[in-house]
CSV table of C-alpha atoms in Angstrom, one decimal:
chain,number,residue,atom,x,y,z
A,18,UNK,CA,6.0,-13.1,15.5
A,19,UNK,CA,3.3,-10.9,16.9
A,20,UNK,CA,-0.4,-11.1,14.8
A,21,UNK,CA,-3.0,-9.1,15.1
A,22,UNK,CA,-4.7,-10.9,18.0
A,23,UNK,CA,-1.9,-9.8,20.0
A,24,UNK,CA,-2.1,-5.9,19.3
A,25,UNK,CA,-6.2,-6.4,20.2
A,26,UNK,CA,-6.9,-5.7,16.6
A,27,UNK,CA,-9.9,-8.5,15.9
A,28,UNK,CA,-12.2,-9.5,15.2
A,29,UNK,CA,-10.7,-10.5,11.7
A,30,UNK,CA,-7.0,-11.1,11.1
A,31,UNK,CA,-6.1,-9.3,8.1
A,32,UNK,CA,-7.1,-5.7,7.2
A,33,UNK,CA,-9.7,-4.0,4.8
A,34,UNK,CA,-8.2,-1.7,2.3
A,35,UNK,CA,-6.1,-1.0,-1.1
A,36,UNK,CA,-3.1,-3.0,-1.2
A,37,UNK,CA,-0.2,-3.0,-3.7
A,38,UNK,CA,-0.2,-6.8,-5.2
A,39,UNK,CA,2.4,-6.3,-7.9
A,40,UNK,CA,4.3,-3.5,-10.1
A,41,UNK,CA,2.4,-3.3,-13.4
A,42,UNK,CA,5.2,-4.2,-15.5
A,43,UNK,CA,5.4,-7.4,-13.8
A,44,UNK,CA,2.0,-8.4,-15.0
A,45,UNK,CA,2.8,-7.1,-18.2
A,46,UNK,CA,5.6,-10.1,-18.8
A,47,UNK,CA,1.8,-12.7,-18.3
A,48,UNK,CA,0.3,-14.5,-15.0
A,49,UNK,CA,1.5,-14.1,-11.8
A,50,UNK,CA,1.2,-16.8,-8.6
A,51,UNK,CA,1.4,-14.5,-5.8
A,52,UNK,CA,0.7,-14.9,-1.7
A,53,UNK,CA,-1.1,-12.2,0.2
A,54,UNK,CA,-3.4,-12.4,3.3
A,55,UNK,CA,-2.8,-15.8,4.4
A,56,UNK,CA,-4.1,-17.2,0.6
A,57,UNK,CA,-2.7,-17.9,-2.5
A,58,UNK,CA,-3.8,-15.6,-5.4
A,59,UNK,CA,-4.2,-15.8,-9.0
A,60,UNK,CA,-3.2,-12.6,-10.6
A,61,UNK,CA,-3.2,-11.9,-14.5
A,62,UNK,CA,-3.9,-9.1,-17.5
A,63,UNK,CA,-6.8,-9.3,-19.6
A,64,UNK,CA,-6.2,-9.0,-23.3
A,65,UNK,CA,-8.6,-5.5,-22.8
A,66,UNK,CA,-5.5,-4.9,-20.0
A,67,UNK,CA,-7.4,-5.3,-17.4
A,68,UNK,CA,-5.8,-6.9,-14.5
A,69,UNK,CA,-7.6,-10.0,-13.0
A,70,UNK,CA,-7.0,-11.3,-9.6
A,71,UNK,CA,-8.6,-14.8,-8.3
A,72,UNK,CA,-8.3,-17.3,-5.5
A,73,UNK,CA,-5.9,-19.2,-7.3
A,74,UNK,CA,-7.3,-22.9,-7.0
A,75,UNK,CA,-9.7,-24.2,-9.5
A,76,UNK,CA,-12.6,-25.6,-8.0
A,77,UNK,CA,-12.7,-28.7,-10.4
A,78,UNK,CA,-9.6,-30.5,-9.3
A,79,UNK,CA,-7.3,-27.8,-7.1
A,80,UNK,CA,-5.3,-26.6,-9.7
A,81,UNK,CA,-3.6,-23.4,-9.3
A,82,UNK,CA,-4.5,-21.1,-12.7
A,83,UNK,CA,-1.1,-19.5,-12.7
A,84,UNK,CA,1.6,-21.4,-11.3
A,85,UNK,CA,2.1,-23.4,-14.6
A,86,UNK,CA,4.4,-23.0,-17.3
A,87,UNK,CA,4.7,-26.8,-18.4
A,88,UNK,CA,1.3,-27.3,-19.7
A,89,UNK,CA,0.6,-26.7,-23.5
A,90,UNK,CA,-2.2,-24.3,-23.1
A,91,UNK,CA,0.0,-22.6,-21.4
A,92,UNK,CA,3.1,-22.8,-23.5
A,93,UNK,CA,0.9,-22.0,-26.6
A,94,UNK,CA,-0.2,-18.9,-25.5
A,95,UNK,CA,-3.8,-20.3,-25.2
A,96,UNK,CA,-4.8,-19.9,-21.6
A,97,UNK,CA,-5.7,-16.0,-21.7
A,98,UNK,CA,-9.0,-15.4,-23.7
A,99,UNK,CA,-10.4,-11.9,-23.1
A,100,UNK,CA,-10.3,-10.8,-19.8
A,101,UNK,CA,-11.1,-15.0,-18.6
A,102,UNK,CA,-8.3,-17.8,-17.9
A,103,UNK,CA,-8.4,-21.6,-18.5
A,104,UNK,CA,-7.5,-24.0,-15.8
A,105,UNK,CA,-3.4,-25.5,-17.2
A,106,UNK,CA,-5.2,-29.0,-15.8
A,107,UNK,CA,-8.3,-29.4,-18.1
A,108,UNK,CA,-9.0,-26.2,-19.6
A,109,UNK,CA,-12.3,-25.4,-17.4
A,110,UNK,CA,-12.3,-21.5,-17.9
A,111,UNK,CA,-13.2,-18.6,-15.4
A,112,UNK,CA,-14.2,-15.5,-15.8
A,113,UNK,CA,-13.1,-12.2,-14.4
A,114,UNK,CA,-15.7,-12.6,-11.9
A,115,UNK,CA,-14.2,-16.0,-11.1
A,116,UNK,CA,-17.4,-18.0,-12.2
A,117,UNK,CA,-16.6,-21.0,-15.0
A,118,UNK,CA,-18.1,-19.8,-18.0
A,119,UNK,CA,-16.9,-22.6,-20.4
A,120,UNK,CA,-16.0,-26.3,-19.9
A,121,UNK,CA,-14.2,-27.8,-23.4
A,122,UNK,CA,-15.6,-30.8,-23.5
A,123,UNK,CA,-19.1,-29.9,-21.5
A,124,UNK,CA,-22.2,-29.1,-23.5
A,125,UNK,CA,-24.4,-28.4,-20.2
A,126,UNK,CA,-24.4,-25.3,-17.5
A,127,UNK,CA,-21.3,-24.5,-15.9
A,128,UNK,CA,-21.5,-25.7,-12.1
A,129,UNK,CA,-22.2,-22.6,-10.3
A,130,UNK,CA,-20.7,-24.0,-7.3
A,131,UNK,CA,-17.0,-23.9,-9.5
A,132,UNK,CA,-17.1,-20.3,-9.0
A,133,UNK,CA,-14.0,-18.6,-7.3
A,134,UNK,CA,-13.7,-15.4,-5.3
A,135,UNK,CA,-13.0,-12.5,-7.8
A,136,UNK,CA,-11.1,-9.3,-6.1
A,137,UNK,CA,-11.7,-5.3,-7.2
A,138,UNK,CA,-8.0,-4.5,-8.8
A,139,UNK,CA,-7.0,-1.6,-10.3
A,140,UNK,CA,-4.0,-0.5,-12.5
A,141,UNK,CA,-3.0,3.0,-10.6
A,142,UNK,CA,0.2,4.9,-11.1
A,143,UNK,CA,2.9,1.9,-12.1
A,144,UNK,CA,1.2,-0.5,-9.5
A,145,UNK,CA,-1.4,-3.2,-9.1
A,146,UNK,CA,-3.6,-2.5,-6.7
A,147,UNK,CA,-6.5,-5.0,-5.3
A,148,UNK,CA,-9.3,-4.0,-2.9
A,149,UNK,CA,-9.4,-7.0,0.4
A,150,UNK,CA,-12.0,-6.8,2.8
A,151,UNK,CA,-12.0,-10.6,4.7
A,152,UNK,CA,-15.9,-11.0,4.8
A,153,UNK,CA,-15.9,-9.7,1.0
A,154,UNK,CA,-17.6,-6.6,1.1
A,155,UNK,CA,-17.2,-4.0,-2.0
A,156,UNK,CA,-14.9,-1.0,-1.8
A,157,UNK,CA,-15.9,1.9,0.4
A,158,UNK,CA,-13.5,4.3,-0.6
A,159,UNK,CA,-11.4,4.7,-3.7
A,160,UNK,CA,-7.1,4.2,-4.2
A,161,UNK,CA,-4.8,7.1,-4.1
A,162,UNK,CA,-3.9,9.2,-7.0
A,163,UNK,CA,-1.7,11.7,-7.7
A,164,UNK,CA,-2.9,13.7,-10.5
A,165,UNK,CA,1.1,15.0,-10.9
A,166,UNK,CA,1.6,11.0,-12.3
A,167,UNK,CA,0.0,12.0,-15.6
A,168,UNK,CA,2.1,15.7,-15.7
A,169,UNK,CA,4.8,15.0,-18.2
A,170,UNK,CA,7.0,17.3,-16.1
A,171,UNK,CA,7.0,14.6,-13.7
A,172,UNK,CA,9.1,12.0,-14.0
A,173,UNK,CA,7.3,8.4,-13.1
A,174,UNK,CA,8.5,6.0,-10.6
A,175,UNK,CA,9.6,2.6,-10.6
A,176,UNK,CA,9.2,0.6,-7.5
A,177,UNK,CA,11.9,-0.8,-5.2
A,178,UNK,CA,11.0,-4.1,-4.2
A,179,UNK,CA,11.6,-4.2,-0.9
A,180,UNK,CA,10.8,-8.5,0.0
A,181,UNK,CA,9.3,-9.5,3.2
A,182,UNK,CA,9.6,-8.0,6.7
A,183,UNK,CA,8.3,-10.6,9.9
A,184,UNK,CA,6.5,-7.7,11.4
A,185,UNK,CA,3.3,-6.7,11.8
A,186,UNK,CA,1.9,-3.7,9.8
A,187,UNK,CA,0.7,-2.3,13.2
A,188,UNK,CA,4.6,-1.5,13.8
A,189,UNK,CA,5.1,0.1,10.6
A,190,UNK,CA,1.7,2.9,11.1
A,191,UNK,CA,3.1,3.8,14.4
A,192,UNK,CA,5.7,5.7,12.5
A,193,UNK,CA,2.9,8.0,11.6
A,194,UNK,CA,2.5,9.3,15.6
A,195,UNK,CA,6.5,8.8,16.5
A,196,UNK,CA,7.8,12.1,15.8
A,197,UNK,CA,10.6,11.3,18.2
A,198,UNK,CA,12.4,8.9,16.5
A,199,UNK,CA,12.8,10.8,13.3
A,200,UNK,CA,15.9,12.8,14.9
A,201,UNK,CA,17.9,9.5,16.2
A,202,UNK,CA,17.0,7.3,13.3
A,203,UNK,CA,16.7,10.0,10.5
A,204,UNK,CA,19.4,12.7,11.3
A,205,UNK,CA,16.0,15.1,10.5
A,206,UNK,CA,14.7,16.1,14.1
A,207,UNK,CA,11.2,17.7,14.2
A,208,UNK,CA,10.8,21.3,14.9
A,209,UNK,CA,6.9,21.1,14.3
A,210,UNK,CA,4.4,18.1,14.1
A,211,UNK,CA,0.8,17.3,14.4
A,212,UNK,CA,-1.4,14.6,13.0
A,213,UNK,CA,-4.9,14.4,11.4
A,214,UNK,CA,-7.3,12.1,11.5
A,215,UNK,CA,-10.2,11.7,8.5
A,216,UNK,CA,-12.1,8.8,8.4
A,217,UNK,CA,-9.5,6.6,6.2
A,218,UNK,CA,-6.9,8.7,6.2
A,219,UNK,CA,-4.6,9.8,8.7
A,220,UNK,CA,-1.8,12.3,8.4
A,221,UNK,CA,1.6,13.7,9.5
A,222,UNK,CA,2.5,17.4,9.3
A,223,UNK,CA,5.9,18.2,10.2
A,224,UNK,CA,9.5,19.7,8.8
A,225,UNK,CA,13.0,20.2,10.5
A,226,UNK,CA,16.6,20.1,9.0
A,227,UNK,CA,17.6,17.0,7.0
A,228,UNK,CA,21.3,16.0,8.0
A,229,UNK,CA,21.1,13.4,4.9
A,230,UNK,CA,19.4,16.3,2.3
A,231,UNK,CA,21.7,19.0,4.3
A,232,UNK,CA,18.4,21.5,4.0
A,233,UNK,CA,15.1,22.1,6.0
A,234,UNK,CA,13.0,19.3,5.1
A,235,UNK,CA,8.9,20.2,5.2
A,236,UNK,CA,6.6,16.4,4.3
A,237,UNK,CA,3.3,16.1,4.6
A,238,UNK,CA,2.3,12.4,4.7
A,239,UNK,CA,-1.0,10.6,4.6
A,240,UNK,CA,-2.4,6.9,4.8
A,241,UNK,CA,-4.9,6.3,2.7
A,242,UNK,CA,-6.7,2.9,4.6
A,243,UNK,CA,-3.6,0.8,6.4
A,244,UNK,CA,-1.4,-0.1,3.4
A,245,UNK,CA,-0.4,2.9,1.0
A,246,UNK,CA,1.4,6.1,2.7
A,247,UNK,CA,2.5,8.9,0.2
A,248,UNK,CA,4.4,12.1,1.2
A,249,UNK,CA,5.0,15.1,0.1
A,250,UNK,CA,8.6,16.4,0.7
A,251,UNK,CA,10.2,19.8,0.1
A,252,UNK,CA,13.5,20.3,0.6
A,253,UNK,CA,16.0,22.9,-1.3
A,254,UNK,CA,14.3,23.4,-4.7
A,255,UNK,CA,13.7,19.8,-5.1
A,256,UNK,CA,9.7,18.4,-4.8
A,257,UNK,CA,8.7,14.6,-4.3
A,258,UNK,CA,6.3,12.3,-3.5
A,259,UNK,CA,6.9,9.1,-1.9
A,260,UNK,CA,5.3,5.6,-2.0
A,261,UNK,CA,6.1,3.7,1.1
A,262,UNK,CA,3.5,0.4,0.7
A,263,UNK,CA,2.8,-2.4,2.9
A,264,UNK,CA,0.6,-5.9,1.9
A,265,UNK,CA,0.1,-8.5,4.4
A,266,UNK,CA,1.5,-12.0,3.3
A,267,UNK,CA,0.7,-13.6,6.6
A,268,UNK,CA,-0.4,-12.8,10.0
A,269,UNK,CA,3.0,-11.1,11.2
A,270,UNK,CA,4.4,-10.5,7.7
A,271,UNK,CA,4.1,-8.2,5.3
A,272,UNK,CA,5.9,-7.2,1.6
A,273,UNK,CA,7.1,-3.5,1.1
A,274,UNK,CA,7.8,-1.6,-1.7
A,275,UNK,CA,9.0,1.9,-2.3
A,276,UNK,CA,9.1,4.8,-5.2
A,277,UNK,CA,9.3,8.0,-5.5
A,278,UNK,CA,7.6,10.4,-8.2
A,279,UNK,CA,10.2,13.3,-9.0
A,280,UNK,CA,9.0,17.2,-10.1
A,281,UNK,CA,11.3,17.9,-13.3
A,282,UNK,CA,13.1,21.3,-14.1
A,283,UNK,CA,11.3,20.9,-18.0
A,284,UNK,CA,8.1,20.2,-19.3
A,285,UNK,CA,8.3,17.2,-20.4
A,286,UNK,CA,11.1,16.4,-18.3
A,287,UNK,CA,14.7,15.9,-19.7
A,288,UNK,CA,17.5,13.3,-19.6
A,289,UNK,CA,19.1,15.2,-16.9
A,290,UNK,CA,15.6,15.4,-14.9
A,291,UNK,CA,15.3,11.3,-15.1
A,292,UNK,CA,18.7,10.9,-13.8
A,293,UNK,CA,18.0,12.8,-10.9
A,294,UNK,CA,14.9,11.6,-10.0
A,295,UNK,CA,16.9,8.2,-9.8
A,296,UNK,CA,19.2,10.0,-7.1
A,297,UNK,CA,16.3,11.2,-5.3
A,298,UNK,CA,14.6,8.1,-5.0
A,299,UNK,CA,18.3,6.4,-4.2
A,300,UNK,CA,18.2,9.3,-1.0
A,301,UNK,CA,14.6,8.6,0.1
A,302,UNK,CA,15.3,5.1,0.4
A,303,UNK,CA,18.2,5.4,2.3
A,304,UNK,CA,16.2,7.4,4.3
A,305,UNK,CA,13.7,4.4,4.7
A,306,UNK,CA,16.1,1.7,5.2
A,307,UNK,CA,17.1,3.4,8.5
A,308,UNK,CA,13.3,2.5,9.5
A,309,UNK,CA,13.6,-0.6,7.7
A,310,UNK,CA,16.9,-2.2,9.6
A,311,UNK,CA,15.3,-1.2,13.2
A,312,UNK,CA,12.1,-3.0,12.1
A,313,UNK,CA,14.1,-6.4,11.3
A,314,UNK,CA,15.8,-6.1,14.5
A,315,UNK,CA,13.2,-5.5,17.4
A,316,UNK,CA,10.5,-7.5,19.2
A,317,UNK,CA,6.8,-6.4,19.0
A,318,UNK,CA,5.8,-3.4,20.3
A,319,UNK,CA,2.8,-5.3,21.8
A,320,UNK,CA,2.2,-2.3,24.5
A,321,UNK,CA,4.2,1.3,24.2
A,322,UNK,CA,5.6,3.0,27.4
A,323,UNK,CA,3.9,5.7,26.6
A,324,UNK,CA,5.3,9.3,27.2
A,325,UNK,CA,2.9,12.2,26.3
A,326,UNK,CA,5.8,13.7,24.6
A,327,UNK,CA,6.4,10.8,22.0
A,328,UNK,CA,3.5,11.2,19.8
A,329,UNK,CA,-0.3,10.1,19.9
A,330,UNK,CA,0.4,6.6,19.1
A,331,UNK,CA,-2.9,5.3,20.9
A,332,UNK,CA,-4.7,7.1,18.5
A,333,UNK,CA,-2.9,5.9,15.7
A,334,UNK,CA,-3.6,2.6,16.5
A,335,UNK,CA,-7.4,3.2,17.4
A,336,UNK,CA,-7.5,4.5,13.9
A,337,UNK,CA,-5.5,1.5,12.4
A,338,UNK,CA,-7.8,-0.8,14.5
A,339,UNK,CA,-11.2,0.4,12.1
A,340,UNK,CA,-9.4,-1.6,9.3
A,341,UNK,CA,-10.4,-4.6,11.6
A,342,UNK,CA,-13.9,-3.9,12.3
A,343,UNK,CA,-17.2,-4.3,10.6
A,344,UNK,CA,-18.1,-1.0,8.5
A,345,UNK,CA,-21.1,0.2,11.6
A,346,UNK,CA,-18.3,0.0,13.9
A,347,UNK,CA,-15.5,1.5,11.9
A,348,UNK,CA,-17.7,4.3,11.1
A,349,UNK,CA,-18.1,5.2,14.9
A,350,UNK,CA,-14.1,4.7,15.2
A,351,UNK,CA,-13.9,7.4,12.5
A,352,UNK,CA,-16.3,9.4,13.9
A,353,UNK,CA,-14.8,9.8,17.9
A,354,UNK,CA,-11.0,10.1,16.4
A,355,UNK,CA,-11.3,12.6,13.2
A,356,UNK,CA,-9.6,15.9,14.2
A,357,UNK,CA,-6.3,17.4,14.6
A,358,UNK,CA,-4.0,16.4,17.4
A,359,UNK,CA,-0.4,18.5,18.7
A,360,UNK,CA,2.0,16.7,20.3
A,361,UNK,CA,3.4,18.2,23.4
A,362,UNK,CA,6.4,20.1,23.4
A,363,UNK,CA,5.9,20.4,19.5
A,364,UNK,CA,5.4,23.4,17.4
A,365,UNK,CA,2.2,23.7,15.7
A,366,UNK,CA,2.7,23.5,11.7
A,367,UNK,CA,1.2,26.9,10.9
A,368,UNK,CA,3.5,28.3,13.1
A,369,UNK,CA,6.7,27.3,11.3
A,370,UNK,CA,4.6,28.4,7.5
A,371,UNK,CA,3.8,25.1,6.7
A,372,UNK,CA,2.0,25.4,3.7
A,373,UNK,CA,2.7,22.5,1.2
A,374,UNK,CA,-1.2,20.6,1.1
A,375,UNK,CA,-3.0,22.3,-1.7
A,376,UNK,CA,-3.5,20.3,-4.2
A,377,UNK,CA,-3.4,16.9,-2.2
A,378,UNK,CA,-5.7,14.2,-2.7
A,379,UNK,CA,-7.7,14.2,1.4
């Protein structure tokens, strides 16, 4: 298992960014125990519906606040009291700031030293999504979103979970600069391609026939930070946007899930609409299982044999690698890569009328 000392990415092990930490619905059924960057995680919904996420040990004793369902405050329905959480062991409670706030059978302060780390989370397009940054540092840019989710032509996703891949999210950006492999994997060779850099995002222009979609095939795909890629697709009269998202779980492993949001014929979108954005999302996944199977079945792409034909994939990683870095020295990463790079041998996109980006959120 290759970790991120091995691709050169330090100085910290896990990346800064928006991550996908659950589906909403999920936390909509109460508390979650869930694993992500080497840590276990308390995870939860306010009574306002705000979702909550903690370290998930109680400072008192080590408890974890969400991996019960034997003790009576929890079986009672007791241990959620606004947007704060009582330990299942003794009841201390925490707020959604992670500091205790109330001890049951305590009339002094609260210990200040029993406060927990507290993560940024949002509730964004049918997903929980928490802000980590390893030396705790507030959000510097905001989560994706698609303001076609809230169009009632549109008919909303629901996520494949995908489960855990032992491979390192480095492999899984380089598909961003590998235009090469989308003919051999995909059946969809490239007959234009370039990608863009800016700041957190990075992007993939290109379009060729679709032997699964049997039609021209024109996506324009984007990172936002290291762990949530849309795309827009276009093929036949049919319009899409894919989720393709990666969360660390360890050093070397991540969990994946996938979705796709689907344009309607009506406004609001029909019956017949919902059932077909089901097929469509069916396709694009069997589309991304081709990617998926070849990741479960290779060794670490520690160093690439780099052809000038294949794609910038040194770049790619440079710009993953800012993700690792303290903000003065991501900011100077960001500043020598942002710009548009061609591929050799490739068309340029506005020279096959690739015009599908208004309206996108970069």
């Amino acid at each position: 298992m290759a970790t991120a000392a091995d691709y050169g990415l330090g100085p910290n092990v896990f990346p800064r960014g928006w991550f996908i930490v659950a589906e909403s619905k999920e936390l909509d059924q109460g508390p979650m125990a869930v694993r992500f960057f080497g840590q276990d995680m308390a995870l939860y919904r306010g009574e306002s519906g705000r979702p909550v996420m903690l370290d998930a040990y109680c400072a008192h004793m080590g408890t974890h606040l969400t991996d019960s369902n034997s003790a009576m405050i929890v079986k009672n329905g007791e241990q959620i009291e606004g947007d704060s959480i009582r330990c299942p062991y003794h009841g201390w409670r925490y707020n959604a700031d992670g500091d205790v706030d109330d001890i049951p059978y305590h009339d002094g302060p609260c210990p200040k030293s029993a406060s927990i780390r507290s993560y940024p989370v949002v509730d964004n397009m049918g997903c929980i999504m928490a802000w980590y940054d390893p030396d705790g540092r507030a959000p510097d840019y905001d989560p994706p979103k698609l303001p076609e989710w809230d169009d009632p032509q549109w008919v909303q996703w629901e996520l494949d979970h995908l489960g855990e891949l032992s491979i390192h999210p480095q492999e899984i950006l380089d598909n961003m600069a590998d235009v090469r492999h989308l003919g051999p994997t995909h059946g969809a060779p490239s007959e234009y391609f370039e990608n863009e850099f800016k700041d957190h995002v990075y992007i993939q222009r290109q379009g060729g026939p679709m032997q699964l979609y049997n039609c021209y095939l024109y996506t324009t795909t984007w990172y936002t930070g290291p762990g949530l890629l849309l795309s827009k697709q276009v093929f036949g009269d049919t319009l899409i946007f894919e989720l393709i998202a990666n969360t660390p779980v360890e050093d070397g492993v991540v969990k994946c899930w996938h979705a796709c949001l689907y344009r309607g014929s009506a406004n609001p979108a029909t019956a017949e609409d919902r059932e077909a954005a089901k097929q469509a999302q069916a396709g694009a996944l069997e589309a991304f299982s081709a990617d998926f199977n070849i990741w479960q079945n290779k060794r670490p792409a520690l160093k690439i044999m780099q052809l000038k034909t294949d794609g910038p994939f040194r770049v790619g990683r440079q710009w993953y690698s800012q993700f690792f870095q303290c903000p003065d020295e991501a900011k100077a990463t960001q500043q020598a890569l942002n710009g548009i790079l061609h591929t050799q041998g490739m068309d340029k996109p506005e020279d096959r009328g690739h015009d599908i980006d208004q309206g996108l959120p970069f």
